[in-house]
Amino acid sequence: MTELRTARLALRPWRETDLAPWAAMNADPEVREHLGPVLSREQSDASVVRFRAEFEERGFGWWAVEVLATGEFIGFAGLDEVDDGMPFTGVEIGWRLARPSWGHGYATEAARAALDFGFGTLGLPEILAVTTVTNLRSRAVMSRIGMTRDPADDFDDPSAPEGPLRPNVVYRIRA
């Protein structure tokens, strides 16, 4: 599995020691605010099993994110194929960080590394990002990394229940 490094971060393979802090993140209602219900430990652990398998299968996916200076696991970032059933196809960039890591520029730094990998290594022509209309923090990261939004691409997520998680925006960037 490829490991990416930035000035402050390692985007690296998942370790067993990541499971407990990952589960804590997924049990935090603020972290899950724009994603849906909190996850149980079992659900959280199962997601890492999927992440590892997808990375092995296609050579990209969700990396664990670690702060180089401390070795602390702070979340994930990476690239994923758009889920079936969405009104578009392609490769999506994303990130999820523990609350204490918010506001330090880590999401932007990790996202730039993932973009570089997607365009430089994978040769993708375009990468997109999707989030709820109300997720202003992630939308700000999308803008900071050079992505743009066309309101004509906005959609209601068919997998989300009626409510604030359904209206979504799409941001895009070309190589």
Backbone as a chain_set.jsonl record, in Angstrom:
{"seq": "MTELRTARLALRPWRETDLAPWAAMNADPEVREHLGPVLSREQSDASVVRFRAEFEERGFGWWAVEVLATGEFIGFAGLDEVDDGMPFTGVEIGWRLARPSWGHGYATEAARAALDFGFGTLGLPEILAVTTVTNLRSRAVMSRIGMTRDPADDFDDPSAPEGPLRPNVVYRIRA", "coords": {"N": [[0.851, -1.186, 0.0], [0.571, 2.158, -0.867], [2.18, 4.882, 0.727], [1.695, 8.206, 1.695], [3.325, 11.328, 2.21], [3.33, 14.472, 3.809], [4.259, 17.809, 4.76], [3.536, 17.738, 7.445], [2.082, 15.423, 7.905], [1.369, 11.881, 7.705], [-0.089, 9.821, 5.377], [-1.195, 6.767, 5.567], [-1.053, 3.094, 5.69], [-3.659, 1.359, 7.478], [-3.529, 0.568, 10.963], [-3.734, -1.806, 13.667], [-3.77, -0.399, 16.049], [-5.12, 1.877, 15.366], [-7.791, 1.37, 15.485], [-9.311, 1.777, 17.92], [-9.203, 4.692, 18.379], [-10.391, 5.429, 15.946], [-12.929, 4.281, 16.183], [-13.839, 5.806, 18.335], [-14.01, 8.325, 17.119], [-16.044, 7.776, 15.267], [-18.126, 7.411, 16.958], [-18.719, 9.868, 17.83], [-21.04, 12.355, 17.874], [-20.737, 14.94, 16.76], [-18.66, 14.669, 14.877], [-19.94, 12.936, 13.167], [-22.026, 14.453, 12.23], [-22.693, 15.319, 9.57], [-22.841, 12.958, 8.271], [-24.496, 10.924, 9.129], [-26.003, 8.53, 11.423], [-24.225, 7.753, 14.512], [-21.619, 5.275, 14.747], [-21.35, 1.878, 15.839], [-18.797, 0.112, 17.707], [-18.276, -2.281, 16.384], [-19.278, -1.759, 13.791], [-17.583, 0.325, 13.068], [-15.039, -0.941, 13.155], [-15.483, -2.794, 11.098], [-15.598, -1.1, 8.921], [-12.92, -0.421, 8.553], [-11.866, -2.876, 7.783], [-13.09, -3.07, 5.267], [-11.919, -0.788, 4.047], [-9.222, -1.551, 3.897], [-9.384, -3.822, 2.211], [-10.435, -2.693, -0.151], [-8.352, -0.974, -0.85], [-6.3, -2.808, -1.356], [-7.418, -4.102, -3.544], [-7.709, -2.13, -5.602], [-5.652, -0.266, -5.434], [-5.909, 2.264, -4.381], [-7.631, 4.345, -1.976], [-8.97, 4.844, 1.283], [-6.751, 6.3, 3.406], [-5.23, 5.979, 6.631], [-4.675, 8.777, 8.718], [-1.943, 10.351, 10.123], [-0.254, 12.403, 12.487], [2.903, 13.51, 11.917], [4.797, 14.565, 13.755], [3.98, 13.663, 16.262], [3.016, 11.094, 16.013], [0.374, 10.574, 16.318], [-2.782, 9.201, 15.531], [-5.232, 10.712, 13.577], [-7.43, 10.534, 11.934], [-8.966, 9.966, 8.724], [-8.218, 10.101, 5.177], [-8.51, 10.394, 1.637], [-9.178, 8.687, -1.468], [-12.01, 7.488, -3.244], [-14.145, 5.318, -5.093], [-17.123, 6.57, -6.515], [-20.189, 5.872, -4.934], [-22.513, 3.335, -6.008], [-25.647, 4.115, -7.487], [-25.64, 6.834, -7.257], [-26.153, 10.026, -8.893], [-24.061, 10.374, -10.69], [-20.758, 9.437, -11.783], [-17.388, 8.431, -10.955], [-14.324, 9.344, -9.274], [-14.026, 10.082, -5.921], [-12.887, 12.441, -3.537], [-12.103, 12.573, -0.064], [-12.322, 13.154, 3.53], [-11.998, 12.722, 7.046], [-11.782, 13.821, 10.246], [-10.757, 13.661, 13.69], [-12.314, 15.619, 16.23], [-10.48, 17.235, 17.897], [-8.52, 17.746, 16.027], [-9.494, 19.461, 14.171], [-9.433, 22.574, 12.421], [-6.709, 23.033, 12.109], [-5.632, 22.914, 9.624], [-5.126, 20.39, 8.682], [-6.919, 18.75, 7.189], [-7.003, 20.026, 4.702], [-4.304, 19.819, 3.962], [-3.943, 17.021, 3.847], [-5.836, 16.428, 1.885], [-4.762, 17.72, -0.359], [-2.502, 16.13, -0.782], [-3.757, 13.721, -1.449], [-5.078, 14.505, -3.8], [-2.824, 15.045, -5.448], [-1.8, 12.449, -5.646], [-3.963, 11.173, -6.929], [-4.106, 12.515, -9.418], [-1.397, 12.538, -10.318], [-0.289, 9.901, -9.9], [-2.368, 8.009, -10.337], [-3.449, 9.031, -12.637], [-5.929, 10.223, -13.028], [-8.55, 11.987, -14.708], [-10.288, 13.75, -13.53], [-11.409, 14.697, -10.285], [-13.821, 14.442, -7.774], [-15.849, 15.848, -5.132], [-18.176, 15.329, -2.529], [-20.693, 16.512, -0.396], [-22.958, 17.302, 2.314], [-25.234, 20.052, 1.941], [-25.088, 21.716, 4.138], [-22.576, 21.324, 5.283], [-20.288, 23.224, 5.972], [-17.605, 23.386, 6.754], [-16.243, 21.273, 5.378], [-16.844, 22.055, 2.785], [-15.418, 24.412, 2.643], [-12.8, 23.415, 2.698], [-12.82, 22.07, 0.252], [-12.977, 24.231, -1.521], [-10.548, 25.515, -0.866], [-8.664, 23.704, -1.866], [-8.894, 24.059, -4.524], [-11.163, 23.165, -5.821], [-14.278, 23.457, -7.567], [-17.744, 24.405, -7.616], [-20.685, 23.617, -9.36], [-23.858, 24.643, -9.244], [-25.796, 23.282, -10.697], [-25.126, 20.642, -10.503], [-25.861, 19.858, -7.986], [-27.678, 17.677, -5.781], [-30.18, 15.432, -4.441], [-29.338, 13.115, -2.09], [-29.882, 9.809, -2.69], [-29.535, 7.767, -0.854], [-29.819, 8.81, 1.631], [-31.914, 9.63, 4.432], [-35.018, 11.525, 4.457], [-34.48, 14.926, 5.247], [-31.821, 16.907, 6.771], [-29.515, 15.644, 5.765], [-29.956, 14.887, 3.198], [-29.978, 16.898, 0.97], [-27.335, 17.575, -1.202], [-24.105, 18.782, -2.299], [-21.869, 19.044, -5.082], [-18.49, 19.172, -5.766], [-15.814, 19.829, -8.049], [-12.665, 19.058, -9.619], [-10.327, 19.365, -12.211], [-7.613, 17.585, -13.749]], "CA": [[0.0, 0.0, 0.0], [1.305, 3.408, -0.969], [2.102, 5.83, 1.837], [1.95, 9.582, 1.269], [3.822, 12.201, 3.281], [3.287, 15.914, 3.617], [5.137, 18.45, 5.747], [3.138, 17.411, 8.831], [1.215, 14.245, 7.993], [1.548, 10.637, 6.953], [-1.291, 9.1, 4.953], [-0.539, 5.469, 5.642], [-1.939, 1.947, 5.914], [-4.317, 1.258, 8.78], [-2.927, -0.314, 11.963], [-4.667, -2.24, 14.719], [-3.834, 0.658, 17.066], [-6.019, 2.932, 14.882], [-9.193, 0.972, 15.611], [-9.995, 2.428, 19.051], [-9.484, 6.105, 18.117], [-11.333, 5.5, 14.825], [-14.252, 4.004, 16.748], [-14.226, 6.979, 19.132], [-14.438, 9.345, 16.157], [-17.318, 7.379, 14.67], [-19.143, 7.482, 18.008], [-18.857, 11.286, 18.177], [-22.128, 12.935, 17.064], [-20.277, 16.102, 15.987], [-17.912, 14.161, 13.731], [-20.912, 12.268, 12.287], [-23.143, 15.363, 11.969], [-23.049, 15.379, 8.148], [-22.66, 11.617, 7.732], [-25.531, 10.003, 9.572], [-25.918, 8.094, 12.821], [-22.95, 7.266, 15.032], [-21.368, 3.862, 14.477], [-20.904, 1.024, 16.936], [-17.409, -0.328, 17.552], [-18.265, -3.318, 15.362], [-19.442, -1.106, 12.493], [-16.363, 1.081, 12.822], [-13.99, -1.915, 12.815], [-15.817, -3.371, 9.794], [-15.248, -0.126, 7.879], [-11.481, -0.526, 8.303], [-11.691, -4.099, 6.992], [-13.455, -2.683, 3.888], [-10.912, 0.135, 3.518], [-8.018, -2.327, 3.567], [-9.68, -4.676, 1.057], [-10.57, -1.843, -1.338], [-7.021, -0.501, -1.207], [-5.608, -3.947, -1.964], [-8.057, -4.424, -4.82], [-7.584, -1.145, -6.677], [-4.461, 0.566, -5.306], [-6.207, 3.543, -3.732], [-8.744, 4.275, -1.031], [-8.902, 5.694, 2.472], [-5.571, 6.146, 4.237], [-5.213, 6.514, 7.986], [-3.885, 10.005, 8.759], [-1.152, 10.448, 11.344], [0.584, 13.587, 12.636], [4.284, 13.025, 11.946], [5.54, 15.004, 14.938], [3.545, 12.972, 17.482], [2.584, 9.73, 15.731], [-1.045, 10.456, 16.674], [-3.81, 8.953, 14.525], [-6.234, 11.776, 13.688], [-8.582, 10.334, 11.062], [-8.688, 9.381, 7.423], [-8.344, 10.922, 3.973], [-8.163, 9.61, 0.462], [-9.973, 8.643, -2.686], [-12.905, 6.342, -3.302], [-15.078, 5.327, -6.217], [-18.456, 7.045, -6.149], [-21.121, 4.782, -4.652], [-23.571, 3.034, -6.963], [-26.92, 4.766, -7.194], [-25.513, 8.289, -7.298], [-26.464, 10.524, -10.239], [-22.81, 10.651, -11.388], [-19.728, 8.438, -11.518], [-16.056, 9.009, -10.866], [-13.554, 9.127, -8.048], [-14.331, 11.12, -4.938], [-11.927, 12.704, -2.477], [-12.774, 12.809, 1.209], [-11.538, 13.204, 4.76], [-12.745, 12.762, 8.314], [-10.806, 13.996, 11.315], [-11.23, 13.793, 15.068], [-12.563, 17.031, 16.557], [-9.309, 18.014, 18.316], [-7.672, 18.024, 14.863], [-10.146, 20.453, 13.32], [-8.944, 23.943, 12.494], [-5.243, 23.092, 12.027], [-5.23, 22.789, 8.232], [-4.787, 19.003, 8.353], [-7.782, 18.229, 6.119], [-6.535, 20.621, 3.448], [-2.992, 19.238, 3.659], [-4.155, 15.626, 3.444], [-6.573, 16.429, 0.613], [-3.824, 18.066, -1.444], [-1.684, 14.938, -1.044], [-4.613, 12.762, -2.151], [-5.247, 15.017, -5.171], [-1.575, 14.814, -6.171], [-1.747, 11.019, -5.929], [-4.997, 10.858, -7.913], [-3.753, 13.036, -10.734], [-0.039, 12.181, -10.713], [-0.03, 8.462, -9.902], [-3.473, 7.269, -10.949], [-3.769, 9.607, -13.94], [-7.352, 10.551, -13.128], [-8.801, 13.254, -15.395], [-11.109, 14.605, -12.671], [-11.741, 14.195, -8.952], [-14.943, 15.206, -7.24], [-16.121, 15.764, -3.695], [-19.606, 15.436, -2.25], [-21.057, 16.667, 1.01], [-24.257, 17.932, 2.531], [-25.262, 21.496, 1.723], [-24.781, 22.426, 5.391], [-21.236, 21.017, 5.786], [-19.49, 24.37, 5.545], [-16.171, 23.117, 6.968], [-15.731, 20.495, 4.241], [-16.966, 22.869, 1.575], [-14.287, 25.346, 2.663], [-11.617, 22.655, 2.277], [-12.962, 21.84, -1.184], [-12.598, 25.476, -2.198], [-9.118, 25.77, -0.646], [-7.828, 22.836, -2.703], [-9.097, 24.423, -5.923], [-12.366, 22.574, -6.403], [-15.365, 24.402, -7.815], [-19.092, 23.847, -7.576], [-21.709, 24.052, -10.297], [-25.126, 24.314, -8.583], [-26.578, 22.351, -11.516], [-24.75, 19.284, -10.099], [-26.419, 19.548, -6.665], [-28.637, 16.58, -5.857], [-30.647, 14.823, -3.203], [-28.701, 11.806, -1.927], [-30.937, 8.798, -2.59], [-29.295, 6.854, 0.268], [-30.046, 9.531, 2.891], [-33.326, 9.832, 4.769], [-35.494, 12.903, 4.352], [-33.905, 15.746, 6.293], [-30.656, 17.726, 6.418], [-28.456, 14.885, 5.104], [-30.335, 14.561, 1.823], [-29.464, 17.835, -0.048], [-25.885, 17.502, -1.329], [-23.405, 19.572, -3.305], [-20.751, 18.367, -5.737], [-17.366, 20.02, -6.183], [-14.976, 19.11, -9.016], [-11.397, 19.634, -10.061], [-9.741, 18.605, -13.325], [-6.139, 17.455, -13.687]], "C": [[0.888, 1.239, 0.0], [1.11, 4.241, 0.285], [2.45, 7.207, 1.293], [2.437, 10.382, 2.467], [3.684, 13.649, 2.848], [4.25, 16.509, 4.645], [4.821, 17.987, 7.167], [2.452, 16.073, 8.994], [1.762, 13.047, 7.233], [0.156, 10.111, 6.634], [-0.792, 7.689, 4.708], [-1.543, 4.343, 5.784], [-2.511, 1.97, 7.34], [-3.588, 0.251, 9.661], [-3.992, -0.719, 12.977], [-4.83, -1.162, 15.779], [-4.73, 1.824, 16.644], [-7.483, 2.629, 15.21], [-9.922, 1.679, 16.746], [-10.218, 3.92, 18.81], [-10.434, 6.315, 16.941], [-12.759, 5.272, 15.329], [-14.742, 5.184, 17.58], [-14.693, 8.114, 18.223], [-15.828, 9.037, 15.617], [-18.457, 7.348, 15.678], [-19.413, 8.924, 18.431], [-19.936, 11.915, 17.291], [-21.693, 14.16, 16.255], [-19.497, 15.677, 14.76], [-18.884, 13.578, 12.708], [-22.052, 13.189, 11.835], [-23.604, 15.353, 10.515], [-22.975, 14.017, 7.466], [-23.782, 10.655, 8.068], [-25.271, 9.545, 10.994], [-24.501, 7.657, 13.216], [-22.845, 5.764, 14.762], [-20.985, 3.129, 15.762], [-19.436, 0.666, 16.705], [-17.316, -1.369, 16.435], [-18.382, -2.714, 13.965], [-18.167, -0.349, 12.103], [-15.222, 0.154, 12.414], [-14.236, -2.508, 11.422], [-15.469, -2.396, 8.663], [-13.759, -0.209, 7.554], [-11.172, -1.791, 7.503], [-12.001, -3.804, 5.526], [-12.386, -1.785, 3.269], [-9.669, -0.622, 3.067], [-8.238, -3.161, 2.307], [-9.771, -3.843, -0.222], [-9.211, -1.335, -1.796], [-6.235, -1.609, -1.9], [-6.122, -4.219, -3.378], [-7.72, -3.431, -5.915], [-6.399, -0.195, -6.554], [-4.705, 1.967, -4.791], [-7.413, 3.364, -2.829], [-8.554, 5.257, 0.096], [-7.659, 5.339, 3.281], [-5.886, 6.586, 5.664], [-4.319, 7.751, 7.95], [-3.24, 10.124, 10.134], [-0.356, 11.754, 11.337], [2.023, 13.101, 12.807], [5.006, 13.367, 13.252], [5.21, 14.193, 16.186], [3.218, 11.497, 17.266], [1.113, 9.502, 16.013], [-1.905, 10.201, 15.44], [-4.883, 10.024, 14.682], [-7.431, 11.587, 12.767], [-8.213, 9.644, 9.775], [-8.827, 10.417, 6.328], [-8.012, 10.018, 2.801], [-9.154, 9.733, -0.662], [-10.819, 7.38, -2.693], [-13.757, 6.451, -4.563], [-16.441, 5.782, -5.713], [-19.375, 5.84, -5.976], [-22.115, 4.583, -5.793], [-24.842, 3.759, -6.541], [-26.842, 6.279, -7.156], [-25.767, 8.76, -8.733], [-25.223, 10.901, -11.054], [-21.844, 9.516, -11.047], [-18.392, 9.154, -11.39], [-15.368, 8.604, -9.581], [-13.717, 10.352, -7.168], [-13.19, 11.231, -3.937], [-12.703, 12.956, -1.188], [-11.809, 12.781, 2.371], [-12.492, 13.175, 5.926], [-11.71, 12.795, 9.428], [-11.488, 14.066, 12.672], [-11.344, 15.274, 15.409], [-11.334, 17.801, 17.036], [-8.374, 18.39, 17.168], [-8.287, 19.03, 13.904], [-9.455, 21.805, 13.491], [-7.431, 24.095, 12.435], [-4.734, 22.991, 10.59], [-4.896, 21.372, 7.804], [-5.631, 18.45, 7.208], [-7.32, 18.754, 4.762], [-5.213, 19.99, 3.022], [-3.126, 17.795, 3.166], [-4.862, 15.556, 2.093], [-5.656, 16.781, -0.549], [-2.936, 16.877, -1.796], [-2.493, 13.898, -1.82], [-4.872, 13.209, -3.592], [-4.002, 14.743, -6.004], [-1.439, 13.344, -6.565], [-2.745, 10.653, -7.036], [-4.634, 11.317, -9.311], [-2.396, 12.513, -11.199], [0.2, 10.69, -10.849], [-1.118, 7.686, -10.631], [-3.853, 7.798, -12.326], [-5.237, 9.937, -14.121], [-7.533, 11.881, -13.858], [-9.539, 14.264, -14.513], [-11.304, 13.901, -11.332], [-12.876, 15.063, -8.437], [-15.065, 15.003, -5.731], [-17.6, 16.03, -3.489], [-19.789, 15.626, -0.757], [-22.447, 17.274, 1.102], [-24.135, 19.436, 2.308], [-24.774, 22.238, 2.968], [-23.376, 22.168, 5.934], [-20.244, 22.079, 5.309], [-17.997, 24.152, 5.736], [-15.582, 22.342, 5.787], [-15.817, 21.279, 2.946], [-15.83, 23.882, 1.5], [-12.995, 24.645, 2.24], [-11.67, 22.429, 0.772], [-12.548, 23.079, -1.971], [-11.101, 25.748, -2.06], [-8.224, 24.91, -1.532], [-8.113, 23.032, -4.195], [-10.31, 23.821, -6.593], [-13.428, 23.654, -6.589], [-16.697, 23.665, -7.878], [-19.945, 24.459, -8.68], [-23.041, 23.669, -9.644], [-26.009, 23.367, -9.387], [-26.271, 20.897, -11.153], [-25.325, 18.89, -8.732], [-27.52, 18.508, -6.805], [-29.098, 16.175, -4.471], [-30.089, 13.408, -3.145], [-29.779, 10.751, -1.745], [-30.753, 7.831, -1.416], [-29.561, 7.507, 1.625], [-31.55, 9.66, 3.16], [-33.73, 11.286, 4.53], [-34.905, 13.697, 5.512], [-32.625, 16.415, 5.827], [-29.525, 16.969, 5.719], [-28.751, 14.614, 3.622], [-29.81, 15.57, 0.795], [-27.928, 17.856, -0.045], [-25.383, 18.41, -2.434], [-22.248, 18.743, -3.845], [-19.726, 19.423, -6.138], [-16.479, 19.168, -7.102], [-13.662, 19.849, -9.241], [-10.853, 18.737, -11.156], [-8.235, 18.614, -13.182], [-5.487, 18.655, -14.354]], "O": [[1.837, 1.34, 0.778], [0.013, 4.301, 0.84], [3.394, 7.352, 0.517], [2.014, 10.144, 3.599], [3.892, 13.998, 1.686], [4.972, 15.776, 5.321], [5.721, 17.857, 7.996], [2.256, 15.623, 10.123], [2.508, 13.181, 6.263], [-0.681, 9.972, 7.527], [-0.053, 7.441, 3.755], [-2.735, 4.583, 5.974], [-1.917, 2.527, 8.263], [-3.097, -0.774, 9.188], [-5.018, -0.053, 13.12], [-5.91, -1.019, 16.351], [-5.067, 2.67, 17.472], [-8.319, 3.533, 15.212], [-11.048, 2.138, 16.554], [-11.335, 4.392, 19.018], [-11.203, 7.277, 16.935], [-13.682, 5.989, 14.942], [-15.924, 5.526, 17.538], [-15.673, 8.791, 18.535], [-16.68, 9.921, 15.522], [-19.625, 7.267, 15.295], [-20.25, 9.168, 19.3], [-19.759, 11.996, 16.075], [-22.227, 14.397, 15.171], [-19.659, 16.274, 13.696], [-18.667, 13.716, 11.504], [-22.954, 12.743, 11.125], [-24.808, 15.377, 10.259], [-23.036, 13.925, 6.24], [-23.992, 9.672, 7.358], [-24.421, 10.103, 11.689], [-23.698, 7.251, 12.377], [-23.85, 5.079, 14.576], [-20.37, 3.707, 16.658], [-18.902, 0.898, 15.62], [-16.382, -1.339, 15.633], [-17.659, -3.118, 13.054], [-17.738, -0.386, 10.95], [-14.517, 0.425, 11.442], [-13.292, -2.699, 10.655], [-15.088, -2.821, 7.572], [-13.377, -0.081, 6.39], [-10.3, -1.772, 6.634], [-11.266, -4.235, 4.638], [-11.99, -1.982, 2.12], [-9.131, -0.366, 1.99], [-7.372, -3.202, 1.433], [-9.244, -4.242, -1.261], [-8.944, -1.271, -2.996], [-5.581, -1.371, -2.916], [-5.348, -4.525, -4.285], [-7.468, -3.835, -7.05], [-6.154, 0.602, -7.459], [-3.783, 2.783, -4.769], [-8.124, 2.362, -2.906], [-8.045, 6.361, -0.099], [-7.528, 4.221, 3.778], [-6.718, 7.469, 5.875], [-3.319, 7.774, 7.233], [-3.904, 10.011, 11.164], [0.158, 12.162, 10.295], [2.321, 12.36, 13.744], [5.743, 12.54, 13.788], [6.052, 14.044, 17.071], [3.151, 10.731, 18.227], [0.641, 8.366, 15.958], [-1.778, 10.893, 14.43], [-5.394, 10.233, 15.783], [-8.362, 12.392, 12.805], [-7.278, 8.845, 9.724], [-9.456, 11.46, 6.506], [-7.322, 9.009, 2.95], [-9.866, 10.728, -0.797], [-10.394, 6.332, -2.206], [-14.048, 7.55, -5.035], [-16.858, 5.419, -4.613], [-19.342, 4.904, -6.774], [-22.51, 5.54, -6.46], [-25.068, 3.983, -5.352], [-27.869, 6.946, -7.034], [-25.613, 7.987, -9.678], [-25.327, 11.668, -12.011], [-22.092, 8.732, -10.131], [-18.284, 10.344, -11.685], [-15.769, 7.661, -8.9], [-13.568, 11.491, -7.609], [-12.601, 10.225, -3.54], [-13.816, 13.481, -1.213], [-10.637, 12.434, 2.224], [-13.656, 13.559, 5.806], [-10.868, 11.905, 9.536], [-12.644, 14.475, 12.784], [-10.555, 16.088, 14.929], [-11.152, 18.943, 16.615], [-7.524, 19.266, 17.327], [-7.653, 19.409, 12.919], [-8.958, 22.132, 14.569], [-6.917, 25.185, 12.687], [-3.523, 22.983, 10.366], [-4.432, 21.16, 6.684], [-5.106, 17.75, 6.342], [-7.257, 18.003, 3.789], [-5.028, 19.663, 1.849], [-2.494, 17.405, 2.185], [-4.524, 14.72, 1.254], [-5.77, 16.189, -1.622], [-2.649, 16.641, -2.969], [-1.976, 13.268, -2.742], [-4.884, 12.382, -4.503], [-4.102, 14.265, -7.134], [-1.017, 13.029, -7.678], [-2.41, 9.916, -7.964], [-4.833, 10.585, -10.28], [-2.256, 12.09, -12.347], [0.827, 10.252, -11.814], [-0.826, 6.811, -11.445], [-4.505, 7.098, -13.101], [-5.74, 9.933, -15.245], [-6.75, 12.808, -13.649], [-9.435, 15.474, -14.716], [-11.356, 12.674, -11.26], [-12.885, 16.277, -8.644], [-14.459, 14.102, -5.151], [-18.202, 16.849, -4.184], [-19.12, 14.978, 0.048], [-23.03, 17.7, 0.104], [-23.06, 20.013, 2.468], [-24.119, 23.275, 2.856], [-23.012, 22.744, 6.959], [-19.471, 21.861, 4.376], [-17.197, 24.678, 4.963], [-14.537, 22.719, 5.257], [-14.933, 21.166, 2.097], [-15.334, 24.179, 0.413], [-12.189, 25.217, 1.506], [-10.657, 22.584, 0.09], [-11.845, 22.974, -2.977], [-10.454, 26.163, -3.022], [-7.136, 25.343, -1.912], [-7.632, 22.265, -5.029], [-10.476, 23.949, -7.806], [-13.462, 24.64, -5.853], [-16.757, 22.467, -8.154], [-19.922, 25.67, -8.9], [-23.327, 22.48, -9.504], [-26.883, 22.713, -8.819], [-27.065, 20.008, -11.46], [-25.281, 17.718, -8.361], [-28.214, 18.46, -7.821], [-28.485, 16.529, -3.464], [-30.335, 12.598, -4.039], [-30.515, 10.784, -0.759], [-31.7, 7.15, -1.022], [-29.532, 6.832, 2.653], [-32.35, 9.782, 2.232], [-32.876, 12.166, 4.417], [-34.839, 13.198, 6.635], [-32.364, 16.487, 4.626], [-28.65, 17.603, 5.13], [-27.874, 14.16, 2.887], [-29.228, 15.136, -0.2], [-27.305, 18.122, 0.982], [-26.108, 18.76, -3.365], [-21.719, 17.863, -3.166], [-20.057, 20.429, -6.765], [-16.403, 17.949, -6.953], [-13.56, 21.065, -9.082], [-10.904, 17.512, -11.055], [-7.652, 19.518, -12.583], [-4.26, 18.739, -14.409]]}, "num_chains": 1, "name": "protein.A"}
